[in-house]
């Protein structure tokens, strides 16, 4: 296990908003940003689009994420292929992965449903780490709000896996 490197990741999924109720489906983007804890810097970034097998990209989803059906048709790949790229380019079980919330469970559930081996074993929920460090018992806080509370400027469009993973990496460098 490489304890000096942590891979921050963020997922975007097919999503719908019906009568004010949001629902999600298959993963359509994986954003990753690897940090080196010794050097205290972001050392690698990547963005992978995933072609859903059953879901479609709704207008709501496009407005939220910026991901269009055309983009997925051109750049999307099957989840199996994206997982292989993640392992090849970021390391699999020998790296610690982190997200804001339980994106690990979302990824593992979809991998299991599609009979794909999960790309990592070790996971840290940074939202929990942040709440513990700030003694925010029974209080939830979003990634952007936590980052801004730390005095770290948010860069880019929120709800882009690539952008969110990069911003998470900046926050992770202050927490880990």
N, CA, C and O of each residue as an XYZ file, in Angstrom:
704
protein
N       0.844     -1.185      0.000
C       0.000      0.000      0.000
C       0.884      1.241      0.000
O       1.807      1.353      0.807
N       0.602      2.159     -0.896
C       1.349      3.406     -0.951
C       0.597      4.452     -0.124
O      -0.407      5.001     -0.578
N       1.081      4.724      1.082
C       0.414      5.664      1.977
C       0.787      7.121      1.691
O       0.247      8.030      2.322
N       1.694      7.349      0.759
C       2.081      8.708      0.397
C       1.229      9.283     -0.722
O       1.268     10.485     -0.983
N       0.458      8.426     -1.382
C      -0.369      8.857     -2.502
C      -1.823      8.507     -2.226
O      -2.131      7.414     -1.750
N      -2.709      9.444     -2.530
C      -4.149      9.236     -2.376
C      -4.820      9.685     -3.668
O      -4.489     10.734     -4.221
N      -5.761      8.885     -4.138
C      -6.487      9.201     -5.363
C      -7.872      9.734     -4.988
O      -8.705      9.006     -4.448
N      -8.101     11.000     -5.280
C      -9.406     11.625     -5.048
C     -10.256     11.383     -6.294
O      -9.783     11.555     -7.418
N     -11.511     10.985     -6.089
C     -12.353     10.762     -7.257
C     -13.762     11.270     -7.026
O     -14.228     11.402     -5.894
N     -14.423     11.550     -8.134
C     -15.799     12.023     -8.100
C     -16.553     11.382     -9.252
O     -16.034     11.244    -10.359
N     -17.785     10.994     -8.966
C     -18.640     10.373     -9.972
C     -19.766     11.311    -10.367
O     -20.292     12.055     -9.538
N     -20.124     11.269    -11.625
C     -21.370     11.890    -12.095
C     -22.196     10.750    -12.686
O     -21.681      9.860    -13.363
N     -23.496     10.814    -12.404
C     -24.392      9.763    -12.856
C     -25.524     10.354    -13.683
O     -25.804     11.551    -13.616
N     -26.167      9.497    -14.459
C     -27.404      9.908    -15.105
C     -28.333     10.395    -14.000
O     -28.394      9.800    -12.924
N     -29.052     11.475    -14.267
C     -29.901     12.029    -13.213
C     -31.160     12.647    -13.805
O     -31.194     13.083    -14.956
N     -32.184     12.663    -12.974
C     -33.476     13.211    -13.355
C     -34.038     13.992    -12.183
O     -33.695     13.727    -11.031
N     -34.886     14.938    -12.471
C     -35.557     15.697    -11.423
C     -37.041     15.740    -11.784
O     -37.456     16.470    -12.684
N     -37.817     14.955    -11.073
C     -39.257     14.897    -11.318
C     -39.975     15.423    -10.085
O     -39.848     14.868     -8.994
N     -40.727     16.496    -10.269
C     -41.482     17.114     -9.178
C     -40.584     17.459     -7.986
O     -40.976     17.289     -6.831
N     -39.387     17.941     -8.280
C     -38.466     18.345     -7.222
C     -37.726     17.211     -6.545
O     -36.987     17.439     -5.587
N     -37.914     15.984     -7.031
C     -37.245     14.822     -6.442
C     -36.163     14.349     -7.412
O     -36.444     13.999     -8.558
N     -34.943     14.346     -6.935
C     -33.831     13.917     -7.772
C     -33.587     12.422     -7.665
O     -33.664     11.846     -6.580
N     -33.295     11.808     -8.780
C     -32.929     10.389     -8.795
C     -31.681     10.237     -9.670
O     -31.415     11.061    -10.545
N     -30.940      9.187     -9.419
C     -29.732      8.946    -10.210
C     -29.738      7.529    -10.763
O     -30.450      6.645    -10.287
N     -28.919      7.354    -11.778
C     -28.779      6.057    -12.425
C     -27.320      5.706    -12.614
O     -26.501      5.870    -11.710
N     -27.011      5.223    -13.792
C     -25.665      4.731    -14.075
C     -24.619      5.846    -14.101
O     -24.923      7.003    -14.392
N     -23.396      5.467    -13.791
C     -22.244      6.373    -13.825
C     -21.974      6.788    -15.263
O     -21.974      5.958    -16.172
N     -21.740      8.109    -15.462
C     -21.411      8.602    -16.801
C     -20.067      9.345    -16.836
O     -19.551      9.648    -17.912
N     -19.511      9.634    -15.669
C     -18.198     10.276    -15.638
C     -17.473      9.906    -14.358
O     -18.072      9.832    -13.285
N     -16.168      9.674    -14.488
C     -15.297      9.484    -13.337
C     -14.171     10.511    -13.475
O     -13.424     10.508    -14.454
N     -14.067     11.379    -12.482
C     -12.975     12.343    -12.436
C     -11.998     11.905    -11.356
O     -12.417     11.460    -10.288
N     -10.699     12.025    -11.619
C      -9.684     11.602    -10.655
C      -8.576     12.642    -10.547
O      -8.208     13.289    -11.528
N      -8.057     12.786     -9.341
C      -6.907     13.660     -9.091
C      -6.077     13.003     -7.989
O      -6.563     12.798     -6.877
N      -4.845     12.680     -8.299
C      -3.968     12.016     -7.326
C      -3.109     13.046     -6.618
O      -2.554     13.952     -7.239
N      -3.011     12.888     -5.294
C      -2.168     13.786     -4.514
C      -0.988     13.019     -3.917
O      -1.081     11.835     -3.593
N       0.106     13.732     -3.790
C       1.293     13.224     -3.113
C       1.337     13.928     -1.762
O       1.538     15.141     -1.697
N       1.151     13.170     -0.686
C       1.088     13.756      0.649
C       2.442     14.272      1.136
O       2.495     15.186      1.959
N       3.520     13.702      0.641
C       4.858     14.157      1.035
C       5.178     15.484      0.354
O       5.632     16.428      1.001
N       4.942     15.548     -0.944
C       5.216     16.776     -1.700
C       4.115     17.818     -1.528
O       4.294     18.982     -1.887
N       2.967     17.393     -0.974
C       1.816     18.284     -0.786
C       1.380     18.944     -2.093
O       1.222     20.161     -2.187
N       1.192     18.076     -3.105
C       0.746     18.602     -4.392
C      -0.058     17.578     -5.175
O       0.014     16.372     -4.937
N      -0.821     18.104     -6.113
C      -1.581     17.260     -7.039
C      -0.614     16.842     -8.124
O       0.031     17.688     -8.743
N      -0.506     15.524     -8.363
C       0.494     15.028     -9.301
C      -0.078     14.453    -10.589
O       0.650     14.245    -11.558
N      -1.387     14.196    -10.598
C      -1.972     13.575    -11.786
C      -3.477     13.808    -11.786
O      -4.110     13.820    -10.730
N      -4.049     13.994    -12.983
C      -5.496     14.166    -13.122
C      -5.987     13.395    -14.336
O      -5.236     13.169    -15.285
N      -7.260     12.991    -14.301
C      -7.856     12.326    -15.464
C      -9.373     12.457    -15.411
O      -9.970     12.695    -14.360
N      -9.965     12.292    -16.575
C     -11.413     12.329    -16.725
C     -11.797     11.223    -17.688
O     -11.255     11.124    -18.789
N     -12.739     10.390    -17.264
C     -13.226      9.304    -18.108
C     -14.742      9.402    -18.221
O     -15.445      9.514    -17.217
N     -15.236      9.359    -19.453
C     -16.679      9.309    -19.667
C     -17.100      7.856    -19.833
O     -16.431      7.064    -20.497
N     -18.217      7.532    -19.216
C     -18.726      6.161    -19.225
C     -20.022      6.115    -20.022
O     -20.921      6.931    -19.819
N     -20.101      5.159    -20.921
C     -21.312      4.978    -21.722
C     -22.283      4.109    -20.926
O     -21.997      2.936    -20.684
N     -23.434      4.665    -20.511
C     -24.384      3.853    -19.743
C     -24.991      2.751    -20.611
O     -25.182      2.924    -21.814
N     -25.287      1.625    -19.983
C     -25.861      0.497    -20.724
C     -27.371      0.599    -20.843
O     -27.945      0.143    -21.832
N     -28.030      1.199    -19.838
C     -29.488      1.251    -19.847
C     -30.047      2.659    -19.778
O     -31.098      2.926    -20.361
N     -29.381      3.563    -19.086
C     -29.894      4.913    -18.885
C     -29.560      5.839    -20.046
O     -28.695      5.554    -20.874
N     -30.278      6.958    -20.075
C     -30.009      7.999    -21.052
C     -29.722      9.301    -20.310
O     -30.094      9.465    -19.148
N     -29.059     10.216    -20.996
C     -28.723     11.508    -20.416
C     -29.942     12.428    -20.572
O     -30.348     12.743    -21.690
N     -30.515     12.848    -19.455
C     -31.683     13.729    -19.493
C     -31.240     15.177    -19.703
O     -30.069     15.506    -19.517
N     -32.174     16.031    -20.089
C     -31.890     17.453    -20.217
C     -31.463     18.016    -18.866
O     -30.542     18.830    -18.798
N     -32.125     17.588    -17.787
C     -31.747     18.015    -16.435
C     -30.290     17.651    -16.148
O     -29.539     18.464    -15.609
N     -29.899     16.446    -16.503
C     -28.531     15.961    -16.269
C     -27.528     16.805    -17.061
O     -26.479     17.177    -16.535
N     -27.842     17.100    -18.304
C     -26.960     17.926    -19.126
C     -26.813     19.316    -18.521
O     -25.709     19.858    -18.470
N     -27.923     19.896    -18.062
C     -27.867     21.233    -17.452
C     -27.049     21.218    -16.164
O     -26.323     22.172    -15.882
N     -27.159     20.145    -15.381
C     -26.437     20.047    -14.113
C     -24.945     19.789    -14.308
O     -24.106     20.439    -13.684
N     -24.626     18.835    -15.179
C     -23.244     18.362    -15.311
C     -22.490     18.909    -16.516
O     -21.259     18.915    -16.535
N     -23.229     19.367    -17.518
C     -22.591     19.778    -18.762
C     -22.317     18.610    -19.693
O     -21.776     18.800    -20.783
N     -22.681     17.409    -19.279
C     -22.447     16.207    -20.092
C     -23.636     16.009    -21.015
O     -24.775     15.892    -20.562
N     -23.365     15.972    -22.302
C     -24.421     15.806    -23.304
C     -24.452     14.372    -23.832
O     -23.458     13.651    -23.743
N     -25.603     13.961    -24.385
C     -25.649     12.640    -25.021
C     -24.608     12.516    -26.140
O     -24.027     11.449    -26.337
N     -24.380     13.608    -26.864
C     -23.393     13.592    -27.953
C     -21.982     13.336    -27.415
O     -21.217     12.567    -27.998
N     -21.645     13.990    -26.292
C     -20.325     13.801    -25.688
C     -20.129     12.342    -25.271
O     -19.066     11.761    -25.491
N     -21.170     11.759    -24.666
C     -21.090     10.356    -24.240
C     -20.983      9.434    -25.453
O     -20.229      8.462    -25.432
N     -21.735      9.740    -26.505
C     -21.679      8.920    -27.725
C     -20.276      8.937    -28.329
O     -19.793      7.917    -28.819
N     -19.621     10.108    -28.291
C     -18.284     10.242    -28.885
C     -17.169      9.739    -27.974
O     -16.259      9.045    -28.426
N     -17.243     10.096    -26.664
C     -16.115      9.843    -25.775
C     -16.365      8.771    -24.718
O     -15.432      8.337    -24.043
N     -17.608      8.346    -24.573
C     -17.934      7.364    -23.540
C     -17.411      5.977    -23.868
O     -17.366      5.558    -25.025
N     -17.020      5.280    -22.813
C     -16.550      3.893    -22.950
C     -17.289      3.043    -21.936
O     -17.840      3.576    -20.973
N     -17.312      1.739    -22.127
C     -17.941      0.873    -21.114
C     -17.230      1.016    -19.762
O     -16.031      1.287    -19.710
N     -17.971      0.834    -18.689
C     -17.407      0.967    -17.344
C     -16.195      0.056    -17.157
O     -15.214      0.465    -16.536
N     -16.243     -1.148    -17.673
C     -15.123     -2.093    -17.557
C     -13.836     -1.464    -18.096
O     -12.780     -1.582    -17.474
N     -13.921     -0.809    -19.232
C     -12.760     -0.169    -19.847
C     -12.255      1.000    -19.000
O     -11.047      1.188    -18.858
N     -13.170      1.777    -18.442
C     -12.796      2.903    -17.585
C     -12.101      2.398    -16.316
O     -11.099      2.967    -15.884
N     -12.637      1.329    -15.726
C     -12.021      0.743    -14.518
C     -10.597      0.285    -14.833
O      -9.682      0.507    -14.039
N     -10.410     -0.351    -15.982
C      -9.068     -0.798    -16.374
C      -8.120      0.392    -16.505
O      -6.964      0.311    -16.092
N      -8.601      1.493    -17.077
C      -7.768      2.704    -17.199
C      -7.442      3.292    -15.831
O      -6.321      3.741    -15.595
N      -8.425      3.289    -14.928
C      -8.177      3.784    -13.570
C      -7.058      2.992    -12.912
O      -6.140      3.571    -12.332
N      -7.133      1.678    -13.001
C      -6.131      0.819    -12.371
C      -4.764      1.027    -13.020
O      -3.751      1.138    -12.330
N      -4.745      1.077    -14.340
C      -3.480      1.245    -15.056
C      -2.835      2.597    -14.744
O      -1.630      2.668    -14.500
N      -3.629      3.666    -14.751
C      -3.083      5.011    -14.634
C      -2.970      5.546    -13.204
O      -2.196      6.467    -12.943
N      -3.745      4.967    -12.279
C      -3.728      5.479    -10.904
C      -3.404      4.404     -9.872
O      -3.229      4.711     -8.693
N      -3.325      3.178    -10.296
C      -3.071      2.099     -9.345
C      -4.384      1.631     -8.751
O      -5.284      2.435     -8.511
N      -4.491      0.383     -8.521
C      -5.723     -0.179     -7.980
C      -5.615     -0.411     -6.493
O      -5.569      0.542     -5.716
N      -5.575     -1.668     -6.085
C      -5.574     -2.015     -4.659
C      -4.366     -1.512     -3.869
O      -4.381     -1.561     -2.639
N      -3.320     -1.030     -4.545
C      -2.148     -0.528     -3.815
C      -2.256      0.968     -3.510
O      -1.303      1.561     -3.005
N      -3.395      1.581     -3.809
C      -3.604      2.998     -3.525
C      -4.837      3.170     -2.644
O      -5.743      2.337     -2.639
N      -4.844      4.265     -1.906
C      -6.004      4.653     -1.112
C      -6.813      5.637     -1.954
O      -6.264      6.586     -2.516
N      -8.106      5.404     -2.034
C      -9.006      6.290     -2.777
C      -9.860      7.062     -1.791
O     -10.141      6.584     -0.692
N     -10.273      8.261     -2.187
C     -11.119      9.077     -1.331
C     -12.129      9.839     -2.170
O     -11.882     10.144     -3.337
N     -13.262     10.141     -1.568
C     -14.309     10.938     -2.206
C     -15.021     11.729     -1.118
O     -14.809     11.499      0.072
N     -15.861     12.657     -1.536
C     -16.699     13.390     -0.591
C     -18.013     12.642     -0.531
O     -18.840     12.760     -1.435
N     -18.213     11.875      0.527
C     -19.394     11.020      0.613
C     -19.039      9.596      0.230
O     -17.869      9.213      0.211
N     -20.055      8.827     -0.072
C     -19.850      7.401     -0.295
C     -19.895      7.009     -1.775
O     -20.607      6.081     -2.159
N     -19.130      7.723     -2.594
C     -19.033      7.361     -4.002
C     -18.460      5.961     -4.180
O     -18.698      5.316     -5.201
N     -17.710      5.492     -3.195
C     -17.176      4.129     -3.273
C     -18.314      3.111     -3.361
O     -18.244      2.166     -4.147
N     -19.355      3.301     -2.562
C     -20.480      2.361     -2.568
C     -21.223      2.399     -3.898
O     -21.643      1.359     -4.405
N     -21.387      3.581     -4.461
C     -22.041      3.720     -5.766
C     -21.233      2.977     -6.825
O     -21.786      2.221     -7.624
N     -19.923      3.198     -6.822
C     -19.049      2.549     -7.802
C     -19.039      1.037     -7.606
O     -19.157      0.288     -8.575
N     -18.899      0.581     -6.365
C     -18.853     -0.859     -6.089
C     -20.162     -1.540     -6.460
O     -20.157     -2.658     -6.974
N     -21.289     -0.869     -6.201
C     -22.592     -1.451     -6.532
C     -22.760     -1.613     -8.043
O     -23.236     -2.645     -8.518
N     -22.365     -0.586     -8.789
C     -22.474     -0.694    -10.245
C     -21.487     -1.718    -10.793
O     -21.819     -2.459    -11.719
N     -20.289     -1.768    -10.239
C     -19.317     -2.794    -10.657
C     -19.890     -4.200    -10.412
O     -19.816     -5.065    -11.284
N     -20.450     -4.415     -9.235
C     -21.023     -5.730     -8.906
C     -22.153     -6.086     -9.863
O     -22.239     -7.223    -10.327
N     -23.021     -5.123    -10.161
C     -24.148     -5.376    -11.063
C     -23.667     -5.730    -12.467
O     -24.335     -6.474    -13.185
N     -22.519     -5.202    -12.855
C     -21.977     -5.448    -14.197
C     -20.865     -6.495    -14.179
O     -20.174     -6.691    -15.178
N     -20.699     -7.161    -13.044
C     -19.711     -8.232    -12.861
C     -18.293     -7.762    -13.198
O     -17.560     -8.410    -13.945
N     -17.935     -6.610    -12.618
C     -16.608     -6.014    -12.790
C     -15.957     -5.972    -11.414
O     -16.606     -5.609    -10.433
N     -14.681     -6.340    -11.335
C     -13.960     -6.236    -10.066
C     -13.780     -4.768     -9.706
O     -13.455     -3.943    -10.560
N     -13.993     -4.450     -8.436
C     -13.811     -3.075     -7.959
C     -12.349     -2.670     -8.116
O     -11.457     -3.503     -7.954
N     -12.092     -1.385     -8.435
C     -10.721     -0.953     -8.730
C      -9.828     -0.695     -7.522
O      -8.620     -0.519     -7.682
N     -10.398     -0.669     -6.310
C      -9.589     -0.407     -5.120
C     -10.244     -1.048     -3.914
O     -11.405     -1.456     -3.963
N      -9.476     -1.134     -2.811
C      -9.982     -1.716     -1.577
C     -10.047     -0.700     -0.435
O     -10.998     -0.706      0.348
N      -9.052      0.161     -0.338
C      -8.975      1.142      0.747
C      -9.685      2.426      0.357
O      -9.463      2.961     -0.730
N     -10.551      2.927      1.258
C     -11.330      4.119      0.966
C     -11.448      5.006      2.201
O     -11.604      4.515      3.319
N     -11.372      6.318      1.985
C     -11.577      7.308      3.041
C     -12.692      8.254      2.592
O     -12.627      8.823      1.502
N     -13.703      8.417      3.428
C     -14.771      9.372      3.165
C     -14.317     10.724      3.738
O     -14.311     10.913      4.955
N     -13.941     11.653      2.866
C     -13.419     12.938      3.326
C     -14.471     13.784      4.027
O     -14.126     14.621      4.862
N     -15.741     13.587      3.709
C     -16.800     14.332      4.404
C     -16.807     13.952      5.885
O     -16.995     14.810      6.748
N     -16.605     12.685      6.173
C     -16.550     12.226      7.569
C     -15.305     12.766      8.267
O     -15.378     13.220      9.409
N     -14.177     12.718      7.588
C     -12.935     13.255      8.160
C     -13.125     14.737      8.497
O     -12.758     15.185      9.583
N     -13.693     15.480      7.571
C     -13.911     16.919      7.790
C     -14.830     17.147      8.992
O     -14.523     17.967      9.857
N     -15.944     16.434      9.051
C     -16.886     16.604     10.161
C     -16.239     16.244     11.493
O     -16.505     16.898     12.502
N     -15.398     15.221     11.514
C     -14.700     14.839     12.746
C     -13.713     15.932     13.160
O     -13.673     16.323     14.326
N     -12.924     16.421     12.214
C     -11.926     17.438     12.536
C     -12.567     18.746     13.000
O     -12.021     19.440     13.859
N     -13.707     19.073     12.439
C     -14.378     20.333     12.779
C     -15.430     20.157     13.875
O     -16.121     21.108     14.241
N     -15.543     18.936     14.393
C     -16.502     18.628     15.462
C     -17.929     19.020     15.066
O     -18.653     19.634     15.849
N     -18.315     18.660     13.854
C     -19.648     18.974     13.345
C     -20.570     17.777     13.560
O     -21.010     17.146     12.599
N     -20.852     17.474     14.795
C     -21.708     16.338     15.133
C     -23.109     16.564     14.555
O     -23.701     17.631     14.720
N     -23.609     15.563     13.893
C     -24.965     15.576     13.330
C     -25.200     16.702     12.328
O     -26.348     17.085     12.100
N     -24.159     17.233     11.733
C     -24.337     18.287     10.744
C     -23.647     17.884      9.448
O     -22.460     17.555      9.433
N     -24.403     17.916      8.374
C     -23.840     17.606      7.065
C     -23.367     18.902      6.419
O     -23.928     19.971      6.657
N     -22.344     18.791      5.613
C     -21.830     19.953      4.889
C     -21.390     19.478      3.511
O     -20.792     18.412      3.366
N     -21.693     20.278      2.518
C     -21.309     19.944      1.151
C     -19.834     20.187      0.908
O     -19.171     20.914      1.647
N     -19.343     19.564     -0.140
C     -17.930     19.671     -0.503
C     -17.529     21.122     -0.747
O     -16.533     21.591     -0.196
N     -18.288     21.828     -1.559
C     -17.910     23.212     -1.886
C     -17.920     24.090     -0.639
O     -17.002     24.884     -0.434
N     -18.949     23.957      0.195
C     -19.036     24.767      1.420
C     -17.861     24.466      2.355
O     -17.301     25.380      2.959
N     -17.487     23.191      2.476
C     -16.353     22.815      3.327
C     -15.054     23.407      2.785
O     -14.226     23.917      3.538
N     -14.898     23.330      1.494
C     -13.681     23.853      0.877
C     -13.576     25.363      1.084
O     -12.514     25.874      1.439
N     -14.670     26.063      0.863
C     -14.657     27.515      1.049
C     -14.458     27.881      2.517
O     -13.823     28.892      2.820
N     -14.998     27.062      3.442
C     -14.784     27.293      4.876
C     -13.308     27.135      5.251
O     -12.840     27.726      6.224
N     -12.589     26.336      4.476
C     -11.146     26.147      4.693
C     -10.325     27.268      4.035
O      -9.100     27.300      4.150
N     -11.017     28.182      3.345
C     -10.321     29.275      2.674
C      -9.704     28.879      1.350
O      -8.776     29.531      0.871
N     -10.222     27.803      0.752
C      -9.699     27.325     -0.530
C     -10.704     27.692     -1.614
O     -11.871     27.303     -1.553
N     -10.245     28.437     -2.594
C     -11.127     28.886     -3.671
C     -11.581     27.703     -4.527
O     -10.790     26.825     -4.871
N     -12.861     27.699     -4.857
C     -13.416     26.694     -5.765
C     -13.057     27.101     -7.187
O     -13.215     28.262     -7.565
N     -12.577     26.155     -7.966
C     -12.229     26.437     -9.355
C     -13.086     25.593    -10.278
O     -13.213     24.386    -10.074
N     -13.680     26.216    -11.298
C     -14.396     25.486    -12.335
C     -15.869     25.244    -12.053
O     -16.429     25.744    -11.077
N     -16.478     24.463    -12.936
C     -17.901     24.164    -12.903
C     -18.189     23.012    -11.947
O     -17.673     21.908    -12.119
N     -19.014     23.277    -10.944
C     -19.416     22.218    -10.017
C     -20.249     21.181    -10.771
O     -20.930     21.517    -11.739
N     -20.196     19.946    -10.338
C     -20.884     18.801    -10.940
C     -20.223     18.350    -12.240
O     -20.865     17.734    -13.090
N     -18.967     18.655    -12.383
C     -18.108     18.023    -13.385
C     -17.201     17.115    -12.569
O     -16.508     17.592    -11.670
N     -17.189     15.834    -12.856
C     -16.349     14.911    -12.097
C     -14.894     15.328    -12.095
O     -14.213     15.225    -11.075
N     -14.418     15.796    -13.231
C     -13.019     16.221    -13.374
C     -12.714     17.418    -12.471
O     -11.700     17.437    -11.773
N     -13.597     18.411    -12.490
C     -13.431     19.616    -11.673
C     -13.605     19.286    -10.195
O     -12.810     19.722     -9.362
N     -14.638     18.521     -9.868
C     -14.899     18.189     -8.470
C     -13.759     17.371     -7.865
O     -13.405     17.578     -6.704
N     -13.182     16.452     -8.629
C     -12.059     15.649     -8.126
C     -10.837     16.545     -7.877
O     -10.127     16.366     -6.887
N     -10.597     17.495     -8.764
C      -9.486     18.429     -8.604
C      -9.674     19.276     -7.337
O      -8.749     19.428     -6.539
N     -10.873     19.819     -7.166
C     -11.144     20.616     -5.972
C     -11.062     19.766     -4.711
O     -10.584     20.233     -3.677
N     -11.522     18.532     -4.790
C     -11.425     17.628     -3.650
C      -9.964     17.373     -3.295
O      -9.613     17.290     -2.118
N      -9.120     17.249     -4.302
C      -7.689     17.030     -4.054
C      -7.088     18.217     -3.304
O      -6.275     18.036     -2.398
N      -7.491     19.435     -3.685
C      -6.992     20.627     -2.992
C      -7.425     20.598     -1.519
O      -6.639     20.916     -0.627
N      -8.674     20.216     -1.281
C      -9.183     20.125      0.091
C      -8.484     18.993      0.847
O      -8.109     19.157      2.008
N      -8.314     17.862      0.196
C      -7.680     16.692      0.845
C      -6.271     17.024      1.332
O      -5.842     16.533      2.376
N      -5.560     17.847      0.589
C      -4.206     18.215      1.009
C      -4.205     18.960      2.342
O      -3.183     18.977      3.029
N      -5.321     19.573      2.720
C      -5.399     20.273      4.001
C      -5.906     19.376      5.120
O      -5.748     19.705      6.295
N      -6.511     18.253      4.772
C      -7.136     17.376      5.761
C      -6.339     16.112      6.087
O      -6.470     15.560      7.179
N      -5.524     15.660      5.153
C      -4.817     14.374      5.336
C      -3.344     14.588      5.684
O      -2.607     13.620      5.870
